[in-house]
XYZ file of C-alpha atoms in Angstrom:
639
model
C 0.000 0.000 0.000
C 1.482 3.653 -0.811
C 2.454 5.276 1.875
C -0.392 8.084 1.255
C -3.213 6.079 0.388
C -4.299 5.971 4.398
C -8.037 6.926 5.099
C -8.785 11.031 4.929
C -10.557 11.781 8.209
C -11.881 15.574 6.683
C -11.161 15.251 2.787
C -13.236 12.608 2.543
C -16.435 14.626 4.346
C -16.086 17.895 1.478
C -18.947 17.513 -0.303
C -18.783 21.428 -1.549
C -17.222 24.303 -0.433
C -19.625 25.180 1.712
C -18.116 22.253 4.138
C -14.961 24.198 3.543
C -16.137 26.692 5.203
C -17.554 25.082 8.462
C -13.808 23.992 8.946
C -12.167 25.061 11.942
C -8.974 26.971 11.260
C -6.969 24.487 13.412
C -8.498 21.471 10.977
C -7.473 23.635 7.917
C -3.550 22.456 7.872
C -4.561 19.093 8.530
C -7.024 19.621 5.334
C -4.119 20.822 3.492
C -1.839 17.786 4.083
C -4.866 15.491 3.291
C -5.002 16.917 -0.297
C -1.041 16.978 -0.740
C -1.489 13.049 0.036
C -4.208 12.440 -2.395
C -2.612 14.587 -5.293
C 0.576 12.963 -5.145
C -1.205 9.264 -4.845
C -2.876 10.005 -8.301
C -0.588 11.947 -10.181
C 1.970 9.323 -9.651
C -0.698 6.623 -10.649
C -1.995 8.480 -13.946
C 0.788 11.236 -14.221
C -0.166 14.861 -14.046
C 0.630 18.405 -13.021
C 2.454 17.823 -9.987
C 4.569 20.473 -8.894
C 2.107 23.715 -9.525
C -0.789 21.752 -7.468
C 1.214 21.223 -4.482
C 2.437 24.985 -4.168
C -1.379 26.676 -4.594
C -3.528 24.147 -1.790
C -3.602 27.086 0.831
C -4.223 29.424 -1.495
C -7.169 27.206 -3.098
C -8.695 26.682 0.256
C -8.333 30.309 1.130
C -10.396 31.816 -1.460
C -12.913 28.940 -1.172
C -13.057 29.929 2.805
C -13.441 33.488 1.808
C -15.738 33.448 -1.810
C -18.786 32.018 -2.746
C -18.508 29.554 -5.640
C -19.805 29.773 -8.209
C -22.055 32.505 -7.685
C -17.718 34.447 -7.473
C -16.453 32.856 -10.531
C -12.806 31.360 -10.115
C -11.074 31.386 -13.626
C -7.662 29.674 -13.271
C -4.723 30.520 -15.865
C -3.987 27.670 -18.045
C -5.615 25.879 -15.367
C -3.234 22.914 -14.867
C -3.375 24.137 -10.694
C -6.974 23.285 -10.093
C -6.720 19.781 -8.590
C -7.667 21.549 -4.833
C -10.091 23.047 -6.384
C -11.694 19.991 -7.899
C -11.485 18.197 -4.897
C -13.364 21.102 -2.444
C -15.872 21.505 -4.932
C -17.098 17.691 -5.091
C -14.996 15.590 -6.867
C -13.489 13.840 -4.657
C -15.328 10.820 -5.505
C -14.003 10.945 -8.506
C -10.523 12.005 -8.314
C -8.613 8.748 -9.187
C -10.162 8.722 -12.818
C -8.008 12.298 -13.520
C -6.671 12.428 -17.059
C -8.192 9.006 -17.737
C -10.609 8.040 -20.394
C -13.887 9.143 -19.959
C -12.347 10.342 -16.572
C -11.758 14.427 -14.509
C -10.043 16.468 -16.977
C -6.746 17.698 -15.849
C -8.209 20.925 -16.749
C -10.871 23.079 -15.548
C -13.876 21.861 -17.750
C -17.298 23.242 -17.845
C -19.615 20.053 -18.290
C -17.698 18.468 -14.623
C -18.732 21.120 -12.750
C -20.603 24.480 -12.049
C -17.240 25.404 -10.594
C -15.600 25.439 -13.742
C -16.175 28.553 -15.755
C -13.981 27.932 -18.640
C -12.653 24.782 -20.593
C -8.369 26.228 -20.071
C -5.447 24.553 -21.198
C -3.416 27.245 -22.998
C -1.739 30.299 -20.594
C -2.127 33.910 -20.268
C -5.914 33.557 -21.186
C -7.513 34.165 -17.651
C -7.600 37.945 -17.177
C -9.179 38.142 -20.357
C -12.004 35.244 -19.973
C -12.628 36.729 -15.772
C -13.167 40.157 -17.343
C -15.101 40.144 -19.725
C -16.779 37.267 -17.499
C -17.476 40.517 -14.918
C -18.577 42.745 -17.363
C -21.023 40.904 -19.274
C -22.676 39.770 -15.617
C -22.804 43.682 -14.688
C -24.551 44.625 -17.724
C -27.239 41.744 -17.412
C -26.927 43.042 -13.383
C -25.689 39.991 -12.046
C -24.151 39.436 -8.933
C -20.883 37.949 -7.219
C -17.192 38.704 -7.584
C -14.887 37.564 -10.305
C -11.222 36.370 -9.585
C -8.485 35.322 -11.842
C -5.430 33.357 -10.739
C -2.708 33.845 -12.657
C 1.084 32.678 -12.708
C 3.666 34.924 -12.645
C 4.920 32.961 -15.845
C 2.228 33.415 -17.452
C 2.021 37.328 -17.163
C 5.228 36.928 -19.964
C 2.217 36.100 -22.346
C 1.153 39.736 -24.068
C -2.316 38.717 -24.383
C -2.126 39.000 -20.546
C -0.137 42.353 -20.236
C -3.249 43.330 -22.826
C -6.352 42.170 -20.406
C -4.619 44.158 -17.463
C -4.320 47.130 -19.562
C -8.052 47.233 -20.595
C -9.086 45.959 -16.657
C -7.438 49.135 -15.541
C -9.090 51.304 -17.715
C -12.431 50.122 -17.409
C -12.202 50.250 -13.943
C -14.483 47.208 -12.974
C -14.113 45.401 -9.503
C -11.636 42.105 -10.850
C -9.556 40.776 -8.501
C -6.484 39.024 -10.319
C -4.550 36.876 -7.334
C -0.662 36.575 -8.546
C 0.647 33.324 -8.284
C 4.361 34.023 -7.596
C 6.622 30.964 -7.932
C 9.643 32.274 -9.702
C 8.191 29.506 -12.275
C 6.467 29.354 -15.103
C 7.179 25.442 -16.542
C 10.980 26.150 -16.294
C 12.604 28.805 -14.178
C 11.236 32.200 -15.076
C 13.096 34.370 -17.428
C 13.290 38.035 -18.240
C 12.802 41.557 -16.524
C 9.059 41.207 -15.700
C 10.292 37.702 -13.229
C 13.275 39.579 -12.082
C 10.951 42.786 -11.488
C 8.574 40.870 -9.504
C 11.196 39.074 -7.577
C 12.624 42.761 -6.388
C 8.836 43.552 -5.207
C 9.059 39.999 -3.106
C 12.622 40.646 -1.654
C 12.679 43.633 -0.675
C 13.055 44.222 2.906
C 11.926 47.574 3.655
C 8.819 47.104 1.607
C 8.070 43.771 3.320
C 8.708 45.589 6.782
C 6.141 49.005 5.650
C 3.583 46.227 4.515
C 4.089 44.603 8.090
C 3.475 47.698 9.971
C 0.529 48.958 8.177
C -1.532 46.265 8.075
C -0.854 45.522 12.058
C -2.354 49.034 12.443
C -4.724 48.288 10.655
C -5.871 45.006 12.111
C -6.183 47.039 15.249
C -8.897 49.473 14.234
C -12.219 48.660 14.884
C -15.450 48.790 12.910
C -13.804 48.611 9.488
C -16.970 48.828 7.185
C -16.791 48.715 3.323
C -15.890 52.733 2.794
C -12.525 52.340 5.895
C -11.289 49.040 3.483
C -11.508 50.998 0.378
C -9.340 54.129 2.221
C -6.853 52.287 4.266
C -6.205 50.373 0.673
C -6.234 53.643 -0.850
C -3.825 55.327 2.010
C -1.111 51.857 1.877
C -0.981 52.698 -1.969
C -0.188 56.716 -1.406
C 2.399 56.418 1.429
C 4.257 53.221 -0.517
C 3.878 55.836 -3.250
C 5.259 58.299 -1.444
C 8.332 56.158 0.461
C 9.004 53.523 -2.731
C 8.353 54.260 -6.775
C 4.581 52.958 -7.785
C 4.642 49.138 -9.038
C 3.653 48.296 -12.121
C 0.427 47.379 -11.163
C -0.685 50.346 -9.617
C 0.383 52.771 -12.488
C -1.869 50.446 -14.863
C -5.139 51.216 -12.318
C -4.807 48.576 -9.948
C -4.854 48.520 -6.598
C -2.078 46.207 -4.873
C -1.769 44.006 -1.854
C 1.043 42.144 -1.270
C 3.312 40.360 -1.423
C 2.031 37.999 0.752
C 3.050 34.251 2.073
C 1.082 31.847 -0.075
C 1.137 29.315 2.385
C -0.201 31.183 5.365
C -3.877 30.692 5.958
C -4.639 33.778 8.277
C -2.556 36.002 6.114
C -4.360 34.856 3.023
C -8.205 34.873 4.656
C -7.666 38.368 6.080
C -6.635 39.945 2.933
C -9.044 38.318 0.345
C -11.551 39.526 3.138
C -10.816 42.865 2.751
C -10.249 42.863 -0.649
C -13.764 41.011 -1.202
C -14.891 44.741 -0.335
C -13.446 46.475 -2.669
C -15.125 47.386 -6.014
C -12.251 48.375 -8.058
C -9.266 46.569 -9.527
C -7.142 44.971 -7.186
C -3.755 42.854 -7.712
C -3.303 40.542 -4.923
C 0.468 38.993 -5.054
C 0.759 35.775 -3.219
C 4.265 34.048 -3.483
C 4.408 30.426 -3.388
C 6.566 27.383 -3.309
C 6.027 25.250 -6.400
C 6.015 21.410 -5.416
C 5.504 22.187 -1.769
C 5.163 19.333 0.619
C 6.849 16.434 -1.551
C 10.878 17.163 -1.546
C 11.559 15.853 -4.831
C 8.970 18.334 -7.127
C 10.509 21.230 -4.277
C 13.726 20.172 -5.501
C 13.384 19.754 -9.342
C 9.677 21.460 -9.987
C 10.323 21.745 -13.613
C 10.597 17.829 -13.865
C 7.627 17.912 -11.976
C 5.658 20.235 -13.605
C 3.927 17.680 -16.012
C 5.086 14.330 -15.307
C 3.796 10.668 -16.297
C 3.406 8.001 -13.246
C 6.600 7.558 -10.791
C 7.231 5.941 -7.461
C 5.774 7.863 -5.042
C 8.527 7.323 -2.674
C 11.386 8.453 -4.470
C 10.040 10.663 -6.911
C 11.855 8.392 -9.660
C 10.203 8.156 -13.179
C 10.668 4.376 -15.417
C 13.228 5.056 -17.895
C 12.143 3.454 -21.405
C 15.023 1.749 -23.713
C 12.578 3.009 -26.572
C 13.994 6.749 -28.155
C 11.190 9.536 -28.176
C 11.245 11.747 -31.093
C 11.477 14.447 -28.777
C 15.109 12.931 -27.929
C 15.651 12.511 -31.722
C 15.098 16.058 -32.245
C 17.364 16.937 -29.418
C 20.447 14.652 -30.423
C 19.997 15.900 -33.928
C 19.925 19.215 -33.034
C 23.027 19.004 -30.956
C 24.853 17.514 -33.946
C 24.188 19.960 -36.267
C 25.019 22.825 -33.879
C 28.353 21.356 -33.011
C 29.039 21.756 -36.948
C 27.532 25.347 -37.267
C 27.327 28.283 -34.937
C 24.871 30.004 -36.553
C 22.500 27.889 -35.270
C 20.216 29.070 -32.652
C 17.511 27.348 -30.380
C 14.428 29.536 -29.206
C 11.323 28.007 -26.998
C 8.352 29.382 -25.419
C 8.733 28.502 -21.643
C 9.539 24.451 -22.640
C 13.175 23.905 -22.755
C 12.669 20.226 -21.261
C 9.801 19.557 -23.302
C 10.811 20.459 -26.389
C 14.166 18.488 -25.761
C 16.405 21.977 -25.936
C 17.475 21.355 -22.141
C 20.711 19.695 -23.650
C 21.091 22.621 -26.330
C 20.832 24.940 -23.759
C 23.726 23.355 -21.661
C 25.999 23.102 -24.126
C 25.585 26.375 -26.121
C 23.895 28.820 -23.627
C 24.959 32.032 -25.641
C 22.757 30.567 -28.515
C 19.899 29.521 -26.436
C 16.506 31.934 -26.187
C 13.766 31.212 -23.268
C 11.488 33.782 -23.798
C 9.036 32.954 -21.675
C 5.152 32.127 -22.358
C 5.293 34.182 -25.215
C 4.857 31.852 -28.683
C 4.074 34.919 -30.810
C 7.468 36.907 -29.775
C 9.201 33.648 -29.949
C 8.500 33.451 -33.626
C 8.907 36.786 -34.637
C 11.892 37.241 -32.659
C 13.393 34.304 -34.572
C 12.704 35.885 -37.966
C 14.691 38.944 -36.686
C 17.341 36.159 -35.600
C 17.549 35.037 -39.302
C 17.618 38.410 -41.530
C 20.734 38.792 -38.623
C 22.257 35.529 -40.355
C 21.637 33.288 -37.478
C 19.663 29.720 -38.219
C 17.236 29.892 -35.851
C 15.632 26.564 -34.680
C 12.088 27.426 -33.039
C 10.404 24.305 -30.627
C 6.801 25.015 -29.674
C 4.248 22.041 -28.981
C 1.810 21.744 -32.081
C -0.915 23.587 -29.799
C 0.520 26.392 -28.939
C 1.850 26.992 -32.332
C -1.495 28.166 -32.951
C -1.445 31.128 -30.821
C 1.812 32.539 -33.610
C -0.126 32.236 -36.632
C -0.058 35.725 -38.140
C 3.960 35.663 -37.081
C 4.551 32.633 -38.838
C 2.576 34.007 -41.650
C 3.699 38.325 -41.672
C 7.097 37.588 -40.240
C 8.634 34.729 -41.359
C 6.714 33.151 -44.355
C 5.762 36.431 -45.940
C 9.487 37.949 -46.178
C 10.649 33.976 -46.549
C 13.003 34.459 -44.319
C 14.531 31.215 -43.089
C 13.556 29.288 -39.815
C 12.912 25.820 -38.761
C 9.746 24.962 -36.529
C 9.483 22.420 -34.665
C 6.309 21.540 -33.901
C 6.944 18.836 -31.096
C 3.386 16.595 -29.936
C 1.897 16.731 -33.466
C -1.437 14.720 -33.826
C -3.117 12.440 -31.212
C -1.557 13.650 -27.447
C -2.035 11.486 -25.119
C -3.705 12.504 -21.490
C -4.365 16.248 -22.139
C -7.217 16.356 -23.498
C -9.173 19.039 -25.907
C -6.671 21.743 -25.678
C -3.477 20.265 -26.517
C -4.644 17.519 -29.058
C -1.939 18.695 -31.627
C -4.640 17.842 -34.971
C -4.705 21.167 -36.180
C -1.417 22.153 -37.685
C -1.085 20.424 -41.352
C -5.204 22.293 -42.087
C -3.718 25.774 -40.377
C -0.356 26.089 -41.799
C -0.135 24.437 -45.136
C -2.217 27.163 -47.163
C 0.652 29.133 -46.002
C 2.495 30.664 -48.782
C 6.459 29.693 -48.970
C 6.750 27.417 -46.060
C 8.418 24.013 -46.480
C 5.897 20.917 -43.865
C 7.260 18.151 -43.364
C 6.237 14.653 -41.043
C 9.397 12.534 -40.219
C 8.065 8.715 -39.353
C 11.341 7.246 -37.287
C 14.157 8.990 -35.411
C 16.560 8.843 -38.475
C 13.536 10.482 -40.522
C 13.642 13.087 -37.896
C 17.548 13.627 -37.899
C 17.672 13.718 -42.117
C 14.586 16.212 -42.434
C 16.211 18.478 -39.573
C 19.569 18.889 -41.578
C 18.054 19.133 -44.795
C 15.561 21.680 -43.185
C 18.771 23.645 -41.979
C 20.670 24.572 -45.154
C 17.283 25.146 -47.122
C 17.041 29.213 -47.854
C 13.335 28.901 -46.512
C 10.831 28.588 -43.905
C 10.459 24.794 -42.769
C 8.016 22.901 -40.141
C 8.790 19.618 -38.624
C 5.841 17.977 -37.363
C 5.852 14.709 -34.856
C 3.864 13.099 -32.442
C 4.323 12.380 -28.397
C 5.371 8.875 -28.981
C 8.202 6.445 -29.408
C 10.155 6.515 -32.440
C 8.984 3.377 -34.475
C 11.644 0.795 -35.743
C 13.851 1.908 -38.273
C 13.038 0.554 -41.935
C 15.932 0.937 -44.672
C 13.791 3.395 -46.597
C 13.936 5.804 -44.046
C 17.415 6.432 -44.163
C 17.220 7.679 -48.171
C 17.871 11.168 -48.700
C 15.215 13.606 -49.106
C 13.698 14.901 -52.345
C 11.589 17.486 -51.975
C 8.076 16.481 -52.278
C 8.456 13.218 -52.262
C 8.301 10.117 -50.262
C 9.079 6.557 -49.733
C 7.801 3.477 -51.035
C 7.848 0.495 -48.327
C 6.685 -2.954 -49.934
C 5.442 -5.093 -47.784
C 8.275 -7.496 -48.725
C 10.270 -4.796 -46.634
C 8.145 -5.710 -43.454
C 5.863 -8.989 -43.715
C 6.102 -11.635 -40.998
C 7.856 -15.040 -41.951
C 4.168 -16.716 -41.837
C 3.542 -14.444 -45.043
C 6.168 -15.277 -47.328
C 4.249 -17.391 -49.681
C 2.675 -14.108 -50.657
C 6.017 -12.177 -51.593
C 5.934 -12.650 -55.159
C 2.419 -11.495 -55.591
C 2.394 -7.463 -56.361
C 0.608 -5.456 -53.305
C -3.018 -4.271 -54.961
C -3.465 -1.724 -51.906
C -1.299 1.374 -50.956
C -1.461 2.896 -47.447
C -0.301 7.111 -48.137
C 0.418 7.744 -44.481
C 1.808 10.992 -42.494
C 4.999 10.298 -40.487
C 3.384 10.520 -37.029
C 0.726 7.603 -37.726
C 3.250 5.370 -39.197
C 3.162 2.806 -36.327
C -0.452 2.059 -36.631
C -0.232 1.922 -40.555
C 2.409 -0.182 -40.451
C 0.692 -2.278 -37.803
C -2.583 -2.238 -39.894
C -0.653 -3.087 -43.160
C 1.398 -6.360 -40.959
C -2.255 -7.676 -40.531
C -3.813 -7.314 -43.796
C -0.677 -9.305 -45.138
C -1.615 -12.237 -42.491
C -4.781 -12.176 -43.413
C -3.469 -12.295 -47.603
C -3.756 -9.228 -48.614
C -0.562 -7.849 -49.267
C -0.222 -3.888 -49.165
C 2.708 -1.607 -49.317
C 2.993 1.774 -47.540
C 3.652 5.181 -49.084
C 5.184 7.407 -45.980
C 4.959 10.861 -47.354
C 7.382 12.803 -45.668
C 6.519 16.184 -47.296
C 3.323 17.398 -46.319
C 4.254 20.201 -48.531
C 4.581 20.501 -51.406
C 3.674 17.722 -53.200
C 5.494 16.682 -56.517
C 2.512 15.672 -57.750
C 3.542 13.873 -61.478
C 5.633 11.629 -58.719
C 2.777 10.367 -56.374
C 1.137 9.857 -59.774
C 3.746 7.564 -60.566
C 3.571 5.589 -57.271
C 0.179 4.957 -56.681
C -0.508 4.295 -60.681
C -0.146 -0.145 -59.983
C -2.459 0.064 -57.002
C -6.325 -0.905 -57.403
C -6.671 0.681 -54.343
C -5.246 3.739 -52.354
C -5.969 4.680 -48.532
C -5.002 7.722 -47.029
C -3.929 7.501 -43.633
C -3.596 11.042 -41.929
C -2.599 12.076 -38.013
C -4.792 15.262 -38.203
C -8.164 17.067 -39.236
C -9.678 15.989 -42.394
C -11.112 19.781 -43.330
C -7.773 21.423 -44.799
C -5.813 18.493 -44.219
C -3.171 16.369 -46.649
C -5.323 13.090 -47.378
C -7.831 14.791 -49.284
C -5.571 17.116 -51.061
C -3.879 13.741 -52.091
C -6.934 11.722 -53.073
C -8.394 14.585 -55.446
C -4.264 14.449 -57.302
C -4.459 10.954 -57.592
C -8.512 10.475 -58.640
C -7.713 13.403 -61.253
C -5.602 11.370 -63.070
C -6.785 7.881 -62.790
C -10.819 8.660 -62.187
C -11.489 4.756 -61.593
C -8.888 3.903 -59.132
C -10.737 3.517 -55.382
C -9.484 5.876 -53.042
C -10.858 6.089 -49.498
C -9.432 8.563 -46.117
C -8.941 8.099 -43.222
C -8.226 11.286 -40.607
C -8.562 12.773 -36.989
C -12.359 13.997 -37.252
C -13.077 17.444 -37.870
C -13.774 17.670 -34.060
C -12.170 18.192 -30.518
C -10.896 15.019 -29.186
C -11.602 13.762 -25.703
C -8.628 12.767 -23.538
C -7.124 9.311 -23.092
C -3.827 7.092 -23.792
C -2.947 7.160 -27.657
C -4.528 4.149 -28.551
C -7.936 5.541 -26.983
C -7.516 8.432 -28.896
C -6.953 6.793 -32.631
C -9.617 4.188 -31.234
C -12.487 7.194 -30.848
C -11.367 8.706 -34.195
C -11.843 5.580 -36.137
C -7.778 5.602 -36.130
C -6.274 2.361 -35.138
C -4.950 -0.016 -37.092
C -7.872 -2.219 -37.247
C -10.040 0.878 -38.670
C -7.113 0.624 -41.446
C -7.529 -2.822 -42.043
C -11.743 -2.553 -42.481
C -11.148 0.620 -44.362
C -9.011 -1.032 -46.955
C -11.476 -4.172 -46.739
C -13.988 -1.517 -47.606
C -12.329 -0.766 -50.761
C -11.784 -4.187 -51.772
């Protein structure tokens, strides 16, 4: 039995958080611990967001001792940090199904819960979502407060720094709570972290804030007008003894910074600040990974993590190479050789796999925080400056740069290489990072290069050939294992083409009877389903009907008199694509290949044109009619 799997004596009994708030504050630490236990039990069953849960659990139980939810509307950022608040708002029930099939979202997501205002996933959204979630309920004279918590990382986003801006302006009553960590996924980078860590550190402030609100505590009968004026009086003498914060000069008022971790510190402020009915910044610093030693130690490895041993913190290492890894090793090669070459990431160094890149050449390594837009446009300014810039965003969050990618980079053609790392079908996330919608988004662009490496030396090949072309080029791969090398993969590009695998190449021994008979079916795949077409194609030659496989590579262009040319022996062609049908590659292919031979049977086979639940990959390609024995009846079909 885990070692925090023991019975909750007051977990256990929150139904709501009403029950929350019949707590004694001498129960609420033991509260506290109870939910540390039960996060870290699941998260290292199903994997998770480990390290940002564990530092916000006072803070969570704070605001739900001091607001009334959901008539005051919680709107997380990203909302990754909301496993405290799915458990005091009654989930608990259900807790061990998180990030399962069918199971909680690891998200905030309206349809669990009246809780839940928004279905989150992406950062530096909630400012934006709680206000104009205030102002719409004052025009239609609704009540209750709103309140946005926000990372400090993710105030590096602009679309944040934009939604303060306007909050100030307008003037209406939101209440954004700071999050300070010094985190965002890695360690936070840039002024606004190292402003914001000045604001926490400094002594003489902290001592001021000390004082005043000790007075304050002391004065009796403080009604709704006093709050408002002793707020009002703090912000003129710090004014008047330190320079104005940020926060204030944008229309805010500004508490803080406080300890995250201390309940009566946190209750008595968002009391008073309850009161208020103008803009208010409340700064709470925290400790990310708080209560378990290893996320405290190493909360960027702990920031999204799969299952580990609970007692060590320790993770099962794989002999299988991730393409994530593949893209990292390449990289490194190809920098050693060139020192032009620059990495730049959006807040992901591990993820991406640039941790290495930015060990070993730290001059040529950009963070630039939660910012995907800058990121891209700051690498096309990188480029015209002669570097090769090398930009690794998640599929996902490529989205947010479209109009860079498109004004900055593929408009002037200026060279950079994308990488768009968890392409296609991503396991455990759910809606908002199922990476489906790049190949529909960006191949209308004008003058970019797409292409979908199937295997690790794929990968390596297309990221060298990607570096010395004089244009813009994506990479696209999945969140998986890199498949088994086949000899085909290790050809040399040619652009717009692919390879031909015969199913000679990969048939089991039981099948070689067959081998002389030519292959009536070819599977056209996209690099990052190749596993289950290949595992589809395997059966249909036990079962006698042999089929070869087409892997694309190029998703563009497409050298169209050469597909032509492959597919013209076939009776039969299948399309096989890791992404939406609407705008995607498959049916761009099938209307090529029907165009020239009208009687041939085509057929496709894509991620629906729809948002796809969470669950393991295999769930995933299961739902969407996907796995390889949805190949096998589709080519049946066509037979």
């Amino acid at each position: 039995m885990s070692a925090f799997s023991e019975f909750t004596t007051i977990l256990s009994e929150i139904h709501s958080p009403a029950d929350v708030k019949q707590l004694d504050k001498k129960q609420l630490p033991v509260l506290a611990q109870e939910i540390r236990k039960k996060i870290i039990e699941v998260v290292g069953k199903n994997g998770g967001h480990l390290a940002s849960n564990l530092g916000v659990v006072e803070l969570t139980i704070a605001l739900h001792r001091v607001f009334d939810s959901p008539e005051d509307a919680f709107v997380w950022d990203v909302s990754h940090q909301c496993y405290t608040h799915k458990l005091l708002t009654g989930r608990y029930d259900s807790f061990d199904t998180l990030r399962k099939k069918n199971g909680l979202s690891g998200f905030t997501k309206r349809q669990e819960s009246p809780h839940d205002f928004f279905d989150a996933g992406h950062s530096s959204t909630s400012v934006s979502s709680a206000l104009g979630l205030l102002t719409g309920r004052m025009l239609r004279h609704q009540k209750g407060k709103v309140i946005a918590v926000i990372g400090d990382g993710a105030l590096t986003g602009g679309m944040a720094m934009e939604a303060l801006s306007h909050a100030g302006q307008i003037s209406k009553d939101l209440i954004v709570v700071l999050n300070d960590n010094q985190m965002s996924i890695s360690k936070n980078t840039g002024s606004l972290s190292r402003y914001l860590s000045r604001m926490t550190m400094t002594s003489s402030y902290q001592t001021f804030r000390f004082n005043i609100d000790r007075f304050v505590d002391r004065l009796p009968l403080i009604n709704k007008f006093f709050t408002k004026f002793i707020f009002r009086f703090k912000r003129a003498i710090k004014a008047l003894l330190y320079s104005n914060n940020f926060f204030v000069d944008l229309g805010f008022e500004y508490v803080g910074p406080l300890n995250g971790h201390n309940f009566d510190e946190l209750e008595q402020v968002f009391t008073r600040v309850k009161k208020l009915n103008r803009p208010v910044v409340v700064h709470v610093v925290t400790r990310k990974g708080r209560g378990y030693s290893p996320a405290e130690n190493d909360p960027a490895r702990f920031h999204g993590i799969g299952p580990f041993c609970i007692s060590d913190g320790t993770v099962e290492k794989f002999d299988t190479l991730s393409f994530t890894e593949a893209f990292s090793n390449a990289l490194l090669d190809a920098a050693e050789r060139d020192s032009r070459i620059a990495a730049v990431t959006a807040a992901m160094a591990k993820g991406t796999g640039l941790a290495a890149f930015a060990h070993r050449f730290p001059d040529r390594f950009f963070d630039v925080g939660i910012a995907e837009q800058h990121a891209v446009t700051f690498a096309g300014g990188l480029s015209v400056a002669g570097m090769i810039p090398v930009v690794a965003i998640y599929s996902t969050f490529m989205q947010r740069a479209l109009d860079q990618l498109i004004h900055d980079v593929a408009l002037p053609a200026v060279p950079v290489v994308f990488v768009l790392d968890r392409a296609g079908a991503v396991p455990d996330d759910g809606e908002t990072h199922q990476g489906a919608f790049d190949i529909a988004l960006i191949r209308p662009v004008p003058n970019v290069i797409m292409l979908a490496p199937a295997s690790a030396v794929e990968l390596s090949i297309c990221l060298h050939w990607a570096l010395k072309r004089n244009a813009p080029v994506i990479i696209r791969y999945p969140k998986a294992s890199c498949p088994s090398e086949q000899d085909v993969f290790a050809l040399p590009l040619e652009e717009g083409r692919g390879v031909l695998l015969p199913y000679s190449d990969f048939a089991a021994a039981e099948s070689y009877g067959l081998q002389n008979i030519p292959a009536s079916v070819l599977l056209v795949c996209t690099g990052g389903i190749f596993p289950e077409t290949l595992a589809a194609a395997r059966a249909l030659v036990l079962q006698n009907v042999p089929v070869d496989i087409y892997n694309i590579r190029f998703i563009k262009p497409i050298d169209e008199s050469y597909l032509i040319k492959v597919v013209e022996p076939y009776a039969a062609v299948l399309f096989v694509e890791d992404g939406v049908e609407s705008g995607g590659i498959s049916r761009c292919l099938e209307r090529i290949v029907t165009g020239a031979y009208p009687a041939k049977k085509t057929a496709v086979k894509t991620l629906p044109d729809a948002f796809m639940p969470q669950g393991k990959r295999n769930e995933i390609f299961e739902d969407a009619g996907l796995s390889p024995d949805h190949i096998v009846s589709a080519v049946r079909g066509l037979l």
